[in-house]
Amino acid sequence: MRTVLFFVLFLSALLVFYTIGNYQEFLDENQHIILAAATVTAIPLLFFSAAGIAVSIVLAVKNHERRTRAVVSAVCSFFACAYGFAVMLATRLIDFLAGGA
């Protein structure tokens, strides 16, 4: 869960840097690096949050005393997975549109 939290916070920081960079008119190369870093960060976030969902489901089935904690962990991991997927999709879309064609 700590790994997922790290990637969520790091991805959020990259999005803040990208937003600030748009406002302060960073160079296109710098914004491209920030978008690429956000995509690279979103991929392990998806992997680790999917693994967290699977582990939480197994723990909820096996351990009846801590079922509530496992369900809360699964829900948090699901939202982290959805956040990572949405950010990855958005960053790739922004990079594609900014590249022109």
mmCIF file with all atom_site columns, C-alpha atoms in Angstrom, residues 35-95:
data_model
loop_
_atom_site.group_PDB
_atom_site.id
_atom_site.type_symbol
_atom_site.label_atom_id
_atom_site.label_alt_id
_atom_site.label_comp_id
_atom_site.label_asym_id
_atom_site.label_entity_id
_atom_site.label_seq_id
_atom_site.pdbx_PDB_ins_code
_atom_site.Cartn_x
_atom_site.Cartn_y
_atom_site.Cartn_z
_atom_site.occupancy
_atom_site.B_iso_or_equiv
_atom_site.pdbx_formal_charge
_atom_site.auth_seq_id
_atom_site.auth_comp_id
_atom_site.auth_asym_id
_atom_site.auth_atom_id
_atom_site.pdbx_PDB_model_num
ATOM 1  C CA . LEU A 1 35 ? 4.456   14.070  -19.590 1.00 0.00 ? 35 LEU A CA 1
ATOM 2  C CA . ALA A 1 36 ? 6.738   11.120  -20.305 1.00 0.00 ? 36 ALA A CA 1
ATOM 3  C CA . ALA A 1 37 ? 7.668   10.856  -16.622 1.00 0.00 ? 37 ALA A CA 1
ATOM 4  C CA . ALA A 1 38 ? 3.976   10.909  -15.700 1.00 0.00 ? 38 ALA A CA 1
ATOM 5  C CA . THR A 1 39 ? 3.274   8.073   -18.125 1.00 0.00 ? 39 THR A CA 1
ATOM 6  C CA . VAL A 1 40 ? 6.220   6.051   -16.855 1.00 0.00 ? 40 VAL A CA 1
ATOM 7  C CA . THR A 1 41 ? 5.024   6.600   -13.284 1.00 0.00 ? 41 THR A CA 1
ATOM 8  C CA . ALA A 1 42 ? 1.435   5.618   -14.120 1.00 0.00 ? 42 ALA A CA 1
ATOM 9  C CA . ILE A 1 43 ? 2.460   2.203   -15.463 1.00 0.00 ? 43 ILE A CA 1
ATOM 10 C CA . PRO A 1 44 ? 3.894   0.837   -12.183 1.00 0.00 ? 44 PRO A CA 1
ATOM 11 C CA . LEU A 1 45 ? 1.004   2.492   -10.347 1.00 0.00 ? 45 LEU A CA 1
ATOM 12 C CA . LEU A 1 46 ? -1.399  0.410   -12.423 1.00 0.00 ? 46 LEU A CA 1
ATOM 13 C CA . PHE A 1 47 ? 0.620   -2.751  -11.780 1.00 0.00 ? 47 PHE A CA 1
ATOM 14 C CA . PHE A 1 48 ? 1.001   -2.306  -8.024  1.00 0.00 ? 48 PHE A CA 1
ATOM 15 C CA . SER A 1 49 ? -2.577  -1.194  -7.466  1.00 0.00 ? 49 SER A CA 1
ATOM 16 C CA . ALA A 1 50 ? -3.864  -4.197  -9.442  1.00 0.00 ? 50 ALA A CA 1
ATOM 17 C CA . ALA A 1 51 ? -1.668  -6.424  -7.287  1.00 0.00 ? 51 ALA A CA 1
ATOM 18 C CA . GLY A 1 52 ? -3.030  -4.656  -4.199  1.00 0.00 ? 52 GLY A CA 1
ATOM 19 C CA . ILE A 1 53 ? -6.586  -5.328  -5.313  1.00 0.00 ? 53 ILE A CA 1
ATOM 20 C CA . ALA A 1 54 ? -5.808  -9.026  -5.782  1.00 0.00 ? 54 ALA A CA 1
ATOM 21 C CA . VAL A 1 55 ? -4.060  -9.351  -2.415  1.00 0.00 ? 55 VAL A CA 1
ATOM 22 C CA . SER A 1 56 ? -6.868  -7.498  -0.640  1.00 0.00 ? 56 SER A CA 1
ATOM 23 C CA . ILE A 1 57 ? -9.499  -9.769  -2.154  1.00 0.00 ? 57 ILE A CA 1
ATOM 24 C CA . VAL A 1 58 ? -7.562  -12.872 -1.117  1.00 0.00 ? 58 VAL A CA 1
ATOM 25 C CA . LEU A 1 59 ? -7.121  -11.505 2.410   1.00 0.00 ? 59 LEU A CA 1
ATOM 26 C CA . ALA A 1 60 ? -10.818 -10.630 2.633   1.00 0.00 ? 60 ALA A CA 1
ATOM 27 C CA . VAL A 1 61 ? -11.765 -14.187 1.719   1.00 0.00 ? 61 VAL A CA 1
ATOM 28 C CA . LYS A 1 62 ? -9.222  -15.909 3.984   1.00 0.00 ? 62 LYS A CA 1
ATOM 29 C CA . ASN A 1 63 ? -9.280  -13.678 7.068   1.00 0.00 ? 63 ASN A CA 1
ATOM 30 C CA . HIS A 1 64 ? -12.785 -13.007 8.350   1.00 0.00 ? 64 HIS A CA 1
ATOM 31 C CA . GLU A 1 65 ? -11.667 -10.874 11.315  1.00 0.00 ? 65 GLU A CA 1
ATOM 32 C CA . ARG A 1 66 ? -10.035 -8.202  9.162   1.00 0.00 ? 66 ARG A CA 1
ATOM 33 C CA . ARG A 1 67 ? -12.422 -8.278  6.245   1.00 0.00 ? 67 ARG A CA 1
ATOM 34 C CA . THR A 1 68 ? -13.360 -4.594  6.581   1.00 0.00 ? 68 THR A CA 1
ATOM 35 C CA . ARG A 1 69 ? -9.727  -3.478  6.424   1.00 0.00 ? 69 ARG A CA 1
ATOM 36 C CA . ALA A 1 70 ? -9.118  -5.652  3.352   1.00 0.00 ? 70 ALA A CA 1
ATOM 37 C CA . VAL A 1 71 ? -12.192 -4.274  1.579   1.00 0.00 ? 71 VAL A CA 1
ATOM 38 C CA . VAL A 1 72 ? -11.140 -0.682  2.321   1.00 0.00 ? 72 VAL A CA 1
ATOM 39 C CA . SER A 1 73 ? -7.670  -1.467  0.994   1.00 0.00 ? 73 SER A CA 1
ATOM 40 C CA . ALA A 1 74 ? -9.159  -2.979  -2.165  1.00 0.00 ? 74 ALA A CA 1
ATOM 41 C CA . VAL A 1 75 ? -11.350 0.070   -2.733  1.00 0.00 ? 75 VAL A CA 1
ATOM 42 C CA . CYS A 1 76 ? -8.393  2.444   -2.240  1.00 0.00 ? 76 CYS A CA 1
ATOM 43 C CA . SER A 1 77 ? -6.300  0.368   -4.634  1.00 0.00 ? 77 SER A CA 1
ATOM 44 C CA . PHE A 1 78 ? -9.125  0.419   -7.160  1.00 0.00 ? 78 PHE A CA 1
ATOM 45 C CA . PHE A 1 79 ? -9.326  4.209   -7.043  1.00 0.00 ? 79 PHE A CA 1
ATOM 46 C CA . ALA A 1 80 ? -5.532  4.445   -7.376  1.00 0.00 ? 80 ALA A CA 1
ATOM 47 C CA . CYS A 1 81 ? -5.698  2.142   -10.389 1.00 0.00 ? 81 CYS A CA 1
ATOM 48 C CA . ALA A 1 82 ? -8.430  4.236   -11.994 1.00 0.00 ? 82 ALA A CA 1
ATOM 49 C CA . TYR A 1 83 ? -6.470  7.429   -11.265 1.00 0.00 ? 83 TYR A CA 1
ATOM 50 C CA . GLY A 1 84 ? -3.324  5.977   -12.831 1.00 0.00 ? 84 GLY A CA 1
ATOM 51 C CA . PHE A 1 85 ? -5.205  4.823   -15.911 1.00 0.00 ? 85 PHE A CA 1
ATOM 52 C CA . ALA A 1 86 ? -6.931  8.184   -16.370 1.00 0.00 ? 86 ALA A CA 1
ATOM 53 C CA . VAL A 1 87 ? -3.680  10.119  -15.970 1.00 0.00 ? 87 VAL A CA 1
ATOM 54 C CA . MET A 1 88 ? -1.821  7.797   -18.336 1.00 0.00 ? 88 MET A CA 1
ATOM 55 C CA . LEU A 1 89 ? -4.551  8.170   -20.941 1.00 0.00 ? 89 LEU A CA 1
ATOM 56 C CA . ALA A 1 90 ? -4.637  11.954  -20.514 1.00 0.00 ? 90 ALA A CA 1
ATOM 57 C CA . THR A 1 91 ? -0.863  12.389  -20.708 1.00 0.00 ? 91 THR A CA 1
ATOM 58 C CA . ARG A 1 92 ? -0.594  10.259  -23.835 1.00 0.00 ? 92 ARG A CA 1
ATOM 59 C CA . LEU A 1 93 ? -3.487  12.187  -25.397 1.00 0.00 ? 93 LEU A CA 1
ATOM 60 C CA . ILE A 1 94 ? -1.916  15.549  -24.551 1.00 0.00 ? 94 ILE A CA 1
ATOM 61 C CA . ASP A 1 95 ? 1.444   14.397  -25.916 1.00 0.00 ? 95 ASP A CA 1
#
